[in-house]
Amino acid sequence: MSQIALHHISKHFKDITALDDVSFTIQNGEFFVLLGPTGAGKTTTLRVIAGLERQSEGDILFDGQSMNGVPPAERDIAFVFQQYSLYPTMSVYDNLAFPLRSPMRRTPEIEIKPRVEKAAELLRIQHLLERKTARLSGGEMQRVSIGRAIVRNPRIFLMDEPLSNLDAKLRESLRVELKHIQKTQTSTTLFVTHDQIEALTMADRIGVLREGKLIQVGTPTDIYDRPATTFVAQLVGTPRINLHKAFRENGTLHVQESTVQLPAPSGSLPAEFMLGIRPEDVLIAPDGALSGEVVLVEPLGVETVIHLRAGAQTFICVVSGISHYRLGDQVRFDVIRERLHYFDSNGQRLAL
Amino acid sequence: MTALTQAAPTQAKQRAQRRHMSDGALVRLFIFPTLIILILWNVFPLFYSLYLSFTRYSVIANRAPEWIGFSNYTAILSRPTFWQSFATTGVYALLSVGLQTVLGFSLAMLLRQKFKGSGFITTLTLIPMMLSPVVVGMFWKLIYNPSYGIFNFLLNPTNPRLATDMLANPVSAMLAVVIVDVWMWTPFVMLLCLSGLNAIPDYLYEAAAIDRASAWFQFRRITLPQVAPLLLIAVLFRTIEAIKAFDLMMGLTGGGPGKSTETVSIALYRLAFSGQFNTGQASALAYIVLIIIICISNVYIRYLNKLRGE
C-alpha cells in the first residue's frame, strides 16, 4: 500500500478540458472518494492514476516516486471498472487467479489457491468458483471483478463506480461489504461515484469534483457541515439543503419573498447573500418563531419530509417517523441558528 | 349517360369494399404470388429432383422416368472419377477457406486500428467481393495469360514466358483458382471479423493491461473468443460456397487441365447437361452434395452453439 499524490494534474481532450489543475493526496490506508456529477472528470482522474490515460500537465507520485510515463502494468494498481470486465471464456477461479498468474508476477499455484479462496470468501462467491463468468448475474460479476482486485496487494485500489450498475438492494449490501473489506485490509482506495450516499457512508475523505476542478477535499463531516460552495452544499445530503436568496437589514436576516426573518449573526455579512439551511435544522415546534403552511408530506418510514411554505418560498424539513401533519396545516417552526450556512453571490462559503 | 351514372356508384362500392378488406385477406394478397413462385421454382424442383434421383431418366429422351431405386447413388459412389471430383472439391475448399480465414482475420486486425483513410481502405478492399464470379474468372484468365498477363510478368519480369503457365499445369491450375477465390472472398471474412473486433469493449483490454497480461493472452483470451462466433459464421458461409464452387472454375479453367480443377459442381454440370444429359444420376449427385453440405454445416453450427453456450 502506498501514498498517492496528484500534483497540478490537467488533462485536455482536443478542446475539452477534462481536468483542470487537480491536486490531492491519498494517505496510506485511506478510503478516498471522488464525488461529482457525470462529466466532472472523476473517471479521467482514475484513468490518469492508472496510466490508462496520460495527463497533459502535472505529476503523479506513488510514495513520492514519479509515475509519469510508467505503463499501467508497472504501476501495481488494481482497477475495478464500472462494467464487469471479466475474461469471458474463463471460470471464476481462473479470473480471480489471473492477476497472480501474470508472467510478470509468477506466483506459485500453491500460493494462489489460498489467496483466491480468501478473496472468494470475503465476497461470498466461494460457491461460484467453478462457474463460467458468462453464467453469472450482474451482482456476482461485479463481486468477481472486485475479487480480482483484492486477490493481490496492489499499491492502490481504483474503483470506477463499481456499484452503479447494480440494483438498489445489492448496491447497499455490497457497499457495506466493500467498506468492511477496506477497513480490515487497510487498503489504500480511490473510489469514484456520483452517489453522495456512497461517498458519505464509505469515505475517510471526500474530494468533490466539478467540471474538472477539485472544489473541496475533506472528511464527510467537513463536506456536509462546512460545504465550500453552494454546489457542494446541494450535492450532498438528501433531502437537499434549503438554499434561498437572503438580505440583511437593520440587524435582521430576511429570506427573499418570504416571511422568514432571523436575527443577524455577529460577524460581517454582505447585504445580499445565499442562506442555506439543512432540512434537519428546520424544527417544527409549537412555540416556534416562524410560521408556515404544510404543502407536501413525503413519508419515508424512518422519517417524513415536510415541505413548508412561508411566503413564496418553500422550506423542507425532516421529522423522524411517520408524521401526523396534513396538507394545509398551519405550523410554527424554528431553525437552528448556529448551523446556518452563508454563501456569497458567487456561491462561495462565507466564514463568520 | 345512364350507364355511366350507374357504373360510378358500383365502382365506388367496390372501392369501399376493397378498403374494408380484412387484414387476413391483405396478408394473403401479398404472400400468395411469392408463395406460388417459390413452389414452382424451388419446392417443386426440390422434390421432383429427389424423385428423379431414384429413376433412370434423361430430359432429352422422350421417355418417362423409370424407377430404379438406389442404383444411381451406387453408380456414382462406385465410380472413381466422382471420388476424384470430391477430393478436388475438398482440396479446393480447404485451401481457399483456410487462406481466406487467415488473411481475412489478419487484415481485420490491421484495419481495426483507426488511421487516416482507414474507412476508405476498408471500402476499397471490399470491391472484389462485389464483382460477378464469371467476370472475375474472365479477367483473371487475362491476368494469368502466359504471353501478356501481368501475373507471369510479376513472377519473372525479365522473361515472363519462362514462368509457369498457371492454368496449363494441373497443380498450378488449382493454385490459380484458389488465388482468385481468396482474392475475391477474403474481404468477406475480413468484414465479419472486423465487425466482431469492433464490438469488443476497450475495458477488457485495459483490465488485462492492468493485470499485466501478455499480448498473447489478450489475443488468446479476449480477442479470439469474442470474434470466434462471427469468424465461424464467415467460415461456414465460405465452406458452403466452396463446396458449391462452379462459376469461377468455369470462367477460369473449365475444370481443366484434365480433371485437375473439376469440382463436384462441374462434374454435376457435365453429367446433367454437356453431352450426357443423365438427369437421374445428376439429381442423385446433387443430393449427395446437399447431404455433405448439411453435415458440414451441422458440425459448424454445433460448434458455434457450444462456443455461445459457454
XYZ file of C-alpha atoms in Angstrom:
662
model
C 0.000 0.000 0.000
C 1.145 3.461 -0.793
C 0.543 7.111 -0.531
C -0.666 8.521 -3.823
C -0.247 12.177 -4.702
C -1.525 14.197 -7.638
C 0.263 17.464 -8.329
C -1.457 20.015 -10.553
C -2.913 17.433 -12.913
C -4.583 18.763 -16.050
C -5.965 16.724 -18.884
C -7.178 18.079 -22.217
C -9.025 16.141 -24.896
C -8.780 18.216 -28.070
C -10.546 21.402 -26.966
C -12.225 19.939 -23.894
C -10.545 20.356 -20.542
C -11.416 17.259 -18.555
C -9.199 18.019 -15.571
C -8.051 21.458 -14.548
C -5.182 21.723 -12.060
C -6.264 18.930 -9.730
C -4.084 18.258 -6.696
C -4.740 15.938 -3.771
C -3.035 13.246 -1.756
C -4.418 9.895 -0.703
C -2.814 8.705 2.509
C -1.690 5.137 3.042
C -4.706 3.004 4.009
C -7.183 5.752 3.313
C -10.565 5.312 1.644
C -10.763 8.356 -0.584
C -13.935 9.037 -2.547
C -14.108 11.317 -5.559
C -17.618 12.676 -5.760
C -19.116 14.639 -8.591
C -21.825 14.653 -11.242
C -21.434 12.937 -14.612
C -18.726 14.555 -16.708
C -16.919 16.094 -13.756
C -13.678 14.269 -14.587
C -13.812 11.548 -11.940
C -13.156 8.667 -14.309
C -10.455 10.630 -16.106
C -8.703 11.133 -12.766
C -8.791 7.392 -12.150
C -7.540 6.595 -15.626
C -4.693 9.070 -15.271
C -3.662 7.499 -11.971
C -3.907 4.038 -13.546
C -1.833 5.169 -16.510
C -4.578 4.293 -18.998
C -4.581 7.971 -19.887
C -1.592 10.280 -19.905
C -2.070 13.607 -18.122
C -1.441 16.750 -20.154
C 0.268 18.513 -17.262
C 1.251 17.717 -13.705
C 2.781 14.791 -11.852
C 1.530 11.578 -10.311
C 3.564 10.369 -7.359
C 3.353 6.942 -5.711
C 5.224 7.203 -2.399
C 6.995 10.262 -3.688
C 8.165 8.457 -6.804
C 7.074 9.884 -10.143
C 4.816 7.633 -12.209
C 4.721 9.837 -15.296
C 5.073 7.667 -18.363
C 5.034 4.400 -16.415
C 2.665 1.944 -18.165
C -0.377 0.629 -16.230
C 1.109 -2.852 -15.801
C 4.108 -1.482 -13.931
C 2.186 0.802 -11.590
C 0.985 -2.115 -9.456
C -2.599 -0.963 -9.190
C -5.921 -2.751 -9.193
C -8.796 -1.313 -11.189
C -12.457 -2.171 -10.824
C -14.356 -0.953 -13.843
C -17.951 0.162 -13.944
C -18.629 -2.586 -16.475
C -17.758 -6.028 -15.224
C -14.533 -6.609 -17.081
C -14.192 -10.349 -16.731
C -12.477 -12.705 -19.139
C -15.448 -14.367 -20.804
C -14.082 -17.834 -21.525
C -12.560 -18.459 -18.124
C -14.039 -19.752 -14.887
C -14.480 -17.521 -11.866
C -11.490 -19.194 -10.231
C -9.265 -18.528 -13.249
C -10.466 -14.943 -13.433
C -9.557 -14.407 -9.800
C -6.245 -16.190 -10.159
C -5.352 -14.391 -13.343
C -3.610 -11.285 -11.906
C -1.440 -13.595 -9.793
C -0.542 -15.854 -12.704
C 0.669 -12.991 -14.871
C 4.101 -13.668 -16.372
C 5.421 -10.556 -14.624
C 4.360 -11.811 -11.217
C 4.518 -15.598 -11.459
C 3.021 -16.548 -8.120
C 3.328 -20.303 -7.434
C -0.007 -22.162 -7.712
C 0.199 -23.319 -4.073
C 0.152 -19.687 -3.038
C -2.598 -18.704 -5.491
C -5.198 -21.126 -4.180
C -5.496 -19.781 -0.602
C -5.499 -16.196 -1.829
C -8.271 -16.826 -4.344
C -10.252 -18.700 -1.730
C -9.806 -15.928 0.797
C -10.986 -13.301 -1.683
C -13.934 -15.511 -2.655
C -14.832 -15.921 0.992
C -14.693 -12.167 1.654
C -17.022 -11.532 -1.271
C -19.132 -14.628 -0.618
C -18.605 -16.168 -4.029
C -16.981 -19.467 -2.974
C -19.863 -21.427 -4.492
C -19.282 -19.791 -7.885
C -15.589 -20.590 -8.317
C -16.081 -23.316 -10.925
C -18.663 -21.373 -12.890
C -18.014 -19.685 -16.254
C -18.330 -15.930 -15.943
C -20.966 -15.669 -18.680
C -23.365 -17.535 -16.379
C -23.230 -15.012 -13.538
C -25.686 -12.315 -12.545
C -24.632 -8.666 -12.569
C -24.028 -8.585 -8.835
C -21.966 -11.759 -8.959
C -19.914 -10.446 -11.880
C -19.097 -7.247 -10.015
C -18.091 -9.264 -6.964
C -15.723 -11.256 -9.130
C -14.256 -8.032 -10.579
C -13.721 -6.710 -7.068
C -12.291 -10.089 -6.125
C -9.808 -9.874 -8.953
C -8.603 -6.620 -7.430
C -8.311 -7.855 -3.851
C -6.506 -11.159 -4.515
C -3.290 -9.268 -4.683
C -1.838 -6.465 -2.663
C -1.646 -3.541 -5.051
C -0.406 -0.116 -4.110
C -3.874 1.298 -4.633
C -7.359 0.127 -5.495
C -9.035 2.265 -8.116
C -12.784 1.774 -8.322
C -14.838 3.401 -11.024
C -18.455 3.480 -9.870
C -18.405 -0.263 -9.278
C -21.847 -0.264 -7.685
C -23.761 1.903 -10.115
C -24.889 -0.924 -12.405
C -26.384 -2.895 -9.572
C -29.911 -2.727 -8.211
C -30.539 -0.731 -5.043
C -30.585 -3.623 -2.547
C -27.432 -5.200 -3.889
C -25.699 -1.830 -4.012
C -26.414 -1.282 -0.347
C -25.111 -4.668 0.758
C -22.018 -4.507 -1.444
C -21.338 -1.003 -0.135
C -21.233 -2.308 3.404
C -19.032 -5.243 2.338
C -16.619 -3.007 0.458
C -16.183 -0.718 3.418
C -15.682 -3.706 5.680
C -13.065 -5.226 3.366
C -11.271 -1.913 3.044
C -11.162 -1.418 6.802
C -9.997 -4.960 7.593
C -7.312 -4.884 4.896
C -6.477 -1.194 5.387
C -6.003 -0.890 1.662
C -5.477 2.478 0.037
C -8.565 3.006 -2.098
C -9.749 5.645 -4.524
C -13.419 5.203 -5.141
C -15.298 7.237 -7.722
C -19.016 7.836 -7.525
C -21.777 10.272 -8.318
C -23.811 8.944 -5.421
C -23.432 11.163 -2.375
C -24.712 8.433 -0.072
C -21.906 6.105 -1.170
C -19.447 8.940 -0.607
C -20.710 9.898 2.852
C -21.041 6.334 4.095
C -17.756 4.883 2.865
C -15.205 7.656 2.677
C -12.487 8.613 5.091
C -12.155 11.707 2.966
C -14.132 13.032 0.030
C -12.934 15.129 -2.879
C -15.669 16.973 -4.739
C -15.063 17.450 -8.443
C -16.957 19.763 -10.721
C -16.173 20.380 -14.375
C -12.616 19.158 -13.930
C -11.893 21.271 -10.861
C -11.435 19.956 -7.364
C -13.706 22.154 -5.245
C -13.342 20.736 -1.785
C -11.483 17.959 -0.019
C -12.436 16.906 3.476
C -13.947 14.309 5.746
C -17.640 13.527 5.191
C -18.379 15.727 8.222
C -16.395 18.624 6.714
C -18.190 18.264 3.418
C -21.605 18.024 4.995
C -21.275 20.574 7.766
C -18.990 23.084 6.037
C -19.624 22.843 2.295
C -17.225 25.155 0.482
C -19.731 26.217 -2.152
C -23.450 26.084 -2.813
C -22.670 23.324 -5.353
C -21.198 21.081 -2.664
C -23.996 22.002 -0.265
C -26.554 20.872 -2.799
C -24.599 17.795 -3.907
C -24.535 16.131 -0.505
C -27.496 15.483 1.726
C -30.955 14.147 0.998
C -33.323 15.827 1.073
C -31.453 18.751 -0.364
C -30.370 21.781 1.598
C -32.779 24.715 1.601
C -30.974 27.411 -0.311
C -32.559 30.835 -0.650
C -31.537 34.337 -1.501
C -31.494 36.491 1.576
C -30.607 40.027 2.584
C -29.634 41.831 5.753
C -31.493 44.866 7.059
C -31.147 46.548 10.435
C -29.714 43.520 12.194
C -32.271 41.132 10.744
C -31.938 38.493 8.028
C -34.773 38.354 5.573
C -35.243 35.435 3.218
C -36.331 36.981 -0.045
C -40.016 36.736 -0.877
C -40.648 35.009 2.371
C -41.947 35.712 5.820
C -38.868 34.130 7.359
C -36.832 36.583 9.396
C -33.951 35.784 11.703
C -31.676 37.851 13.915
C -28.418 38.541 12.041
C -25.319 36.733 13.278
C -22.400 38.618 14.714
C -19.744 38.803 12.016
C -19.642 40.608 8.768
C -22.227 39.591 6.216
C -22.698 41.316 2.886
C -26.024 42.990 2.283
C -27.138 40.214 -0.033
C -26.149 36.565 0.185
C -27.407 32.985 -0.074
C -28.746 31.324 3.038
C -28.514 27.557 3.393
C -30.484 25.578 5.951
C -30.194 21.786 6.180
C -33.655 20.168 6.388
C -32.829 18.591 9.751
C -32.075 22.060 11.121
C -35.652 23.169 10.480
C -37.590 22.166 13.575
C -41.330 22.139 13.822
C -42.216 23.428 17.295
C -45.493 24.761 18.748
C -43.722 27.808 20.117
C -41.528 28.373 17.046
C -40.756 31.906 15.972
C -41.631 31.274 12.330
C -44.821 30.083 10.702
C -45.689 28.287 7.539
C -48.194 26.045 5.831
C -47.687 22.344 5.070
C -47.796 21.990 1.275
C -46.374 18.498 0.781
C -45.774 15.480 3.003
C -43.445 12.654 1.909
C -43.491 9.788 4.390
C -40.347 7.636 4.015
C -40.909 5.427 7.030
C -37.823 6.247 9.031
C -38.536 9.899 8.563
C -41.041 12.176 6.914
C -40.102 15.027 4.647
C -42.391 18.004 5.101
C -42.477 20.969 2.732
C -43.429 24.193 4.478
C -44.395 27.334 2.636
C -43.549 30.598 4.248
C -44.372 33.447 1.923
C -43.445 32.499 -1.643
C -40.587 30.217 -0.564
C -40.750 26.561 0.409
C -38.631 25.106 3.201
C -38.023 21.404 3.502
C -37.815 19.865 6.917
C -37.445 16.358 8.208
C -39.220 14.848 11.174
C -38.493 11.338 12.371
C -41.009 8.557 11.903
C -44.408 8.967 10.267
C -45.781 12.423 10.948
C -49.347 13.390 11.666
C -49.180 16.644 9.695
C -51.677 17.077 6.879
C -51.703 19.279 3.823
C -52.815 22.800 4.652
C -51.865 22.584 8.335
C -50.515 25.845 9.736
C -47.406 25.090 11.749
C -44.832 27.039 13.688
C -41.145 26.238 13.261
C -37.639 27.295 14.219
C -34.237 26.972 12.625
C -31.035 26.111 14.445
C -29.239 29.417 14.027
C -25.750 28.096 14.799
C -25.976 25.741 11.860
C -26.931 28.122 9.119
C -24.741 28.280 6.012
C -23.923 31.564 4.328
C -22.646 31.850 0.757
C -21.727 34.918 -1.246
C -23.302 35.696 -4.612
C -20.676 33.511 -6.370
C -21.644 30.570 -4.212
C -18.506 30.665 -2.047
C -18.923 29.896 1.624
C -18.720 32.898 3.937
C -16.870 32.215 7.139
C -18.349 34.019 10.108
C -75.146 8.577 -69.869
C -77.386 6.444 -67.715
C -74.978 3.531 -67.947
C -72.145 5.763 -66.780
C -74.057 7.152 -63.849
C -74.970 3.627 -62.866
C -71.408 2.379 -63.203
C -69.972 5.074 -60.991
C -71.732 4.008 -57.758
C -70.827 0.309 -58.217
C -67.195 1.233 -58.714
C -67.325 3.342 -55.597
C -68.900 0.420 -53.789
C -66.155 -1.920 -54.940
C -63.544 0.536 -53.820
C -65.203 0.798 -50.456
C -65.216 -2.990 -50.188
C -61.545 -3.140 -51.029
C -60.840 -0.551 -48.410
C -62.574 -2.719 -45.894
C -60.602 -5.810 -46.844
C -59.719 -7.800 -43.748
C -56.119 -7.946 -42.552
C -56.030 -11.652 -43.335
C -57.084 -11.071 -46.931
C -54.446 -8.383 -47.332
C -51.778 -10.678 -45.932
C -52.798 -13.432 -48.350
C -52.790 -10.992 -51.246
C -49.169 -10.129 -50.549
C -47.963 -13.613 -49.738
C -49.599 -15.708 -52.453
C -47.660 -14.503 -55.506
C -44.359 -15.132 -53.767
C -45.571 -18.446 -52.436
C -46.657 -19.616 -55.888
C -43.328 -18.644 -57.464
C -41.453 -20.284 -54.596
C -43.400 -23.521 -55.013
C -42.996 -23.596 -58.794
C -39.307 -22.730 -58.903
C -37.946 -24.107 -55.630
C -40.160 -26.513 -53.758
C -41.411 -28.487 -56.715
C -37.963 -28.952 -58.378
C -36.538 -29.942 -54.994
C -38.922 -32.830 -54.564
C -39.145 -33.682 -58.245
C -35.345 -33.984 -58.470
C -35.381 -36.169 -55.351
C -37.825 -38.430 -57.190
C -35.722 -38.277 -60.374
C -32.600 -39.299 -58.446
C -34.223 -42.708 -57.953
C -35.090 -43.127 -61.645
C -33.436 -43.692 -64.970
C -34.301 -40.529 -66.828
C -32.907 -38.051 -69.298
C -34.556 -34.739 -70.081
C -33.769 -35.026 -73.789
C -35.056 -38.599 -74.150
C -38.742 -38.800 -74.779
C -39.273 -41.454 -72.122
C -40.980 -41.455 -68.764
C -38.736 -41.803 -65.671
C -38.191 -45.430 -64.726
C -37.886 -46.270 -61.020
C -34.564 -47.962 -60.281
C -34.177 -47.394 -56.524
C -30.668 -46.550 -55.259
C -28.891 -47.596 -58.459
C -27.947 -44.008 -59.353
C -26.391 -43.491 -55.923
C -24.420 -46.729 -56.012
C -23.314 -45.989 -59.567
C -21.949 -42.583 -58.565
C -20.321 -43.724 -55.344
C -18.587 -46.628 -57.076
C -17.138 -44.526 -59.886
C -13.554 -43.297 -59.124
C -13.911 -40.106 -61.208
C -16.570 -38.821 -58.822
C -14.396 -39.582 -55.813
C -11.716 -37.682 -57.661
C -14.005 -34.670 -58.047
C -14.955 -34.864 -54.366
C -11.278 -34.873 -53.471
C -10.639 -31.912 -55.761
C -13.502 -30.033 -54.111
C -12.128 -30.885 -50.679
C -8.632 -29.671 -51.506
C -10.046 -26.535 -53.059
C -12.348 -25.812 -50.099
C -9.629 -26.482 -47.535
C -7.054 -24.309 -49.270
C -9.256 -21.372 -50.175
C -11.290 -21.236 -46.943
C -8.141 -21.718 -44.876
C -6.292 -18.934 -46.629
C -9.322 -16.644 -46.569
C -9.723 -17.158 -42.836
C -6.097 -16.440 -42.023
C -5.800 -13.494 -44.400
C -9.248 -12.084 -43.624
C -8.644 -12.196 -39.891
C -5.171 -10.660 -40.224
C -6.492 -7.885 -42.435
C -9.255 -7.206 -39.935
C -6.672 -6.955 -37.138
C -4.768 -4.414 -39.234
C -7.799 -2.360 -40.242
C -9.104 -2.406 -36.702
C -6.662 0.372 -35.794
C -8.220 3.596 -36.949
C -5.882 5.687 -39.048
C -6.349 8.402 -41.593
C -8.218 6.926 -44.545
C -8.879 3.566 -42.863
C -12.557 3.779 -43.755
C -11.703 4.397 -47.391
C -9.246 1.500 -47.484
C -11.793 -0.815 -45.899
C -14.275 0.092 -48.625
C -11.638 -0.442 -51.320
C -10.792 -3.915 -50.073
C -14.434 -4.896 -50.388
C -14.575 -4.310 -54.137
C -13.562 -7.840 -55.317
C -16.475 -9.261 -53.345
C -18.949 -7.161 -55.291
C -17.948 -8.435 -58.725
C -19.622 -11.300 -60.556
C -17.602 -14.550 -60.280
C -17.812 -15.154 -64.040
C -16.391 -11.695 -64.740
C -13.679 -12.284 -62.160
C -12.885 -15.619 -63.840
C -12.663 -13.943 -67.240
C -10.293 -11.186 -66.288
C -8.088 -13.351 -64.083
C -7.737 -15.536 -67.160
C -6.220 -12.473 -68.818
C -4.058 -11.796 -65.794
C -2.770 -15.408 -65.868
C -2.142 -15.337 -69.619
C 1.447 -16.537 -70.116
C 2.240 -14.197 -73.015
C 0.779 -10.883 -71.939
C -0.701 -11.415 -68.448
C 0.672 -9.361 -65.588
C 0.898 -12.342 -63.224
C 3.700 -14.083 -65.063
C 5.365 -10.737 -65.661
C 5.491 -10.217 -61.905
C 6.805 -13.750 -61.367
C 9.582 -13.237 -63.870
C 9.830 -9.618 -65.064
C 12.799 -10.245 -67.345
C 11.275 -13.101 -69.286
C 7.611 -13.729 -68.461
C 7.394 -16.601 -70.891
C 9.738 -18.669 -68.730
C 7.359 -18.584 -65.754
C 4.808 -21.397 -65.470
C 1.603 -21.107 -67.386
C -0.577 -21.082 -64.311
C -3.650 -22.519 -65.966
C -1.879 -25.178 -68.047
C -0.301 -27.213 -65.247
C -2.592 -29.365 -63.009
C -1.065 -28.243 -59.683
C -0.683 -24.593 -60.570
C -4.192 -24.503 -62.065
C -5.673 -25.482 -58.714
C -3.426 -22.892 -57.075
C -4.564 -20.288 -59.610
C -8.232 -20.921 -58.850
C -7.554 -20.793 -55.111
C -5.692 -17.485 -55.505
C -8.626 -15.940 -57.337
C -11.159 -17.211 -54.814
C -9.000 -15.903 -51.967
C -8.645 -12.560 -53.737
C -12.386 -12.343 -54.144
C -13.653 -13.573 -50.792
C -11.025 -12.602 -48.214
C -12.802 -9.220 -47.844
C -15.966 -11.038 -46.801
C -14.193 -12.831 -43.955
C -12.424 -9.582 -43.099
C -15.692 -7.667 -42.913
C -17.282 -10.115 -40.490
C -14.116 -10.278 -38.354
C -13.869 -6.500 -38.323
C -17.384 -6.096 -37.011
C -16.600 -8.702 -34.366
C -13.387 -6.947 -33.384
C -15.045 -3.554 -33.178
C -17.629 -4.930 -30.789
C -15.001 -5.898 -28.198
C -15.127 -3.317 -25.416
C -11.867 -1.488 -24.663
C -12.141 -2.009 -20.941
C -11.446 -5.723 -21.356
C -8.041 -4.854 -22.793
C -7.499 -2.189 -20.158
C -8.278 -4.652 -17.399
C -5.857 -7.092 -18.999
C -3.176 -4.402 -19.241
C -3.554 -3.586 -15.545
C -3.471 -7.315 -14.710
C -0.173 -7.473 -16.604
C -1.485 -9.857 -19.215
C 0.800 -10.663 -22.144
C -0.159 -9.699 -25.688
C -0.626 -13.394 -26.458
C -3.033 -13.745 -23.546
C -5.019 -10.725 -24.702
C -5.301 -12.259 -28.150
C -5.995 -15.774 -26.956
C -8.412 -14.932 -24.122
C -10.108 -11.745 -25.245
C -9.816 -11.156 -28.982
C -10.238 -14.708 -30.259
C -13.198 -15.806 -28.098
C -15.036 -12.574 -28.827
C -14.550 -12.822 -32.579
C -14.927 -16.611 -32.799
C -18.702 -16.745 -33.368
C -18.560 -14.292 -36.278
C -15.407 -15.868 -37.681
C -17.100 -19.240 -37.593
C -20.122 -17.903 -39.467
C -17.809 -16.486 -42.135
C -16.011 -19.834 -42.404
C -19.336 -21.692 -42.613
C -20.563 -19.481 -45.443
C -17.299 -19.771 -47.325
C -17.160 -23.547 -46.894
C -20.659 -23.994 -48.288
C -19.791 -21.705 -51.193
C -16.505 -23.511 -51.831
C -18.230 -26.884 -51.976
C -20.687 -25.454 -54.484
C -17.941 -23.623 -56.430
C -18.753 -23.600 -60.093
C -18.718 -20.260 -61.903
C -15.134 -19.342 -61.016
C -13.763 -22.614 -62.411
C -15.990 -22.377 -65.435
C -14.669 -18.905 -66.175
C -11.035 -19.736 -65.458
C -10.245 -23.328 -66.320
C -13.458 -25.077 -67.293
C -12.375 -27.816 -64.901
C -9.078 -28.426 -66.665
C -6.354 -29.068 -67.405
C -7.529 -32.652 -67.481
C -9.773 -33.005 -64.467
C -7.419 -31.145 -62.117
C -9.897 -28.418 -61.206
C -13.080 -30.348 -61.849
C -15.060 -29.872 -58.645
C -18.253 -31.753 -57.844
C -20.343 -28.913 -59.230
C -18.581 -29.042 -62.563
C -18.845 -32.818 -62.670
C -22.511 -32.401 -61.906
C -22.916 -29.870 -64.677
C -21.206 -32.209 -67.159
C -23.389 -35.087 -66.081
C -26.585 -33.103 -66.296
C -26.051 -31.071 -69.417
C -22.907 -31.255 -71.519
C -23.365 -34.271 -73.803
C -24.618 -36.793 -71.271
C -27.920 -35.340 -70.090
C -28.123 -38.059 -67.468
C -30.756 -36.307 -65.384
C -31.357 -39.187 -62.971
C -27.714 -39.601 -61.954
C -27.164 -35.832 -61.895
C -30.053 -35.481 -59.440
C -28.555 -38.200 -57.264
C -25.182 -36.438 -57.290
C -26.852 -33.138 -56.395
C -28.465 -34.815 -53.395
C -25.158 -36.304 -52.300
C -23.629 -32.804 -52.364
C -26.606 -31.447 -50.444
C -26.216 -34.090 -47.738
C -22.490 -33.350 -47.437
C -23.171 -29.629 -47.071
C -25.846 -30.235 -44.454
C -23.497 -32.485 -42.491
C -20.645 -29.975 -42.560
C -22.967 -27.098 -41.638
C -24.277 -29.098 -38.713
C -20.798 -29.677 -37.388
C -20.091 -25.951 -37.598
C -23.385 -24.965 -36.034
C -22.908 -27.423 -33.159
C -19.515 -25.931 -32.502
C -20.905 -22.414 -32.758
C -23.621 -23.214 -30.233
C -21.038 -24.703 -27.923
C -18.996 -21.504 -28.204
C -22.021 -19.349 -27.430
C -23.195 -21.586 -24.620
C -20.039 -21.002 -22.646
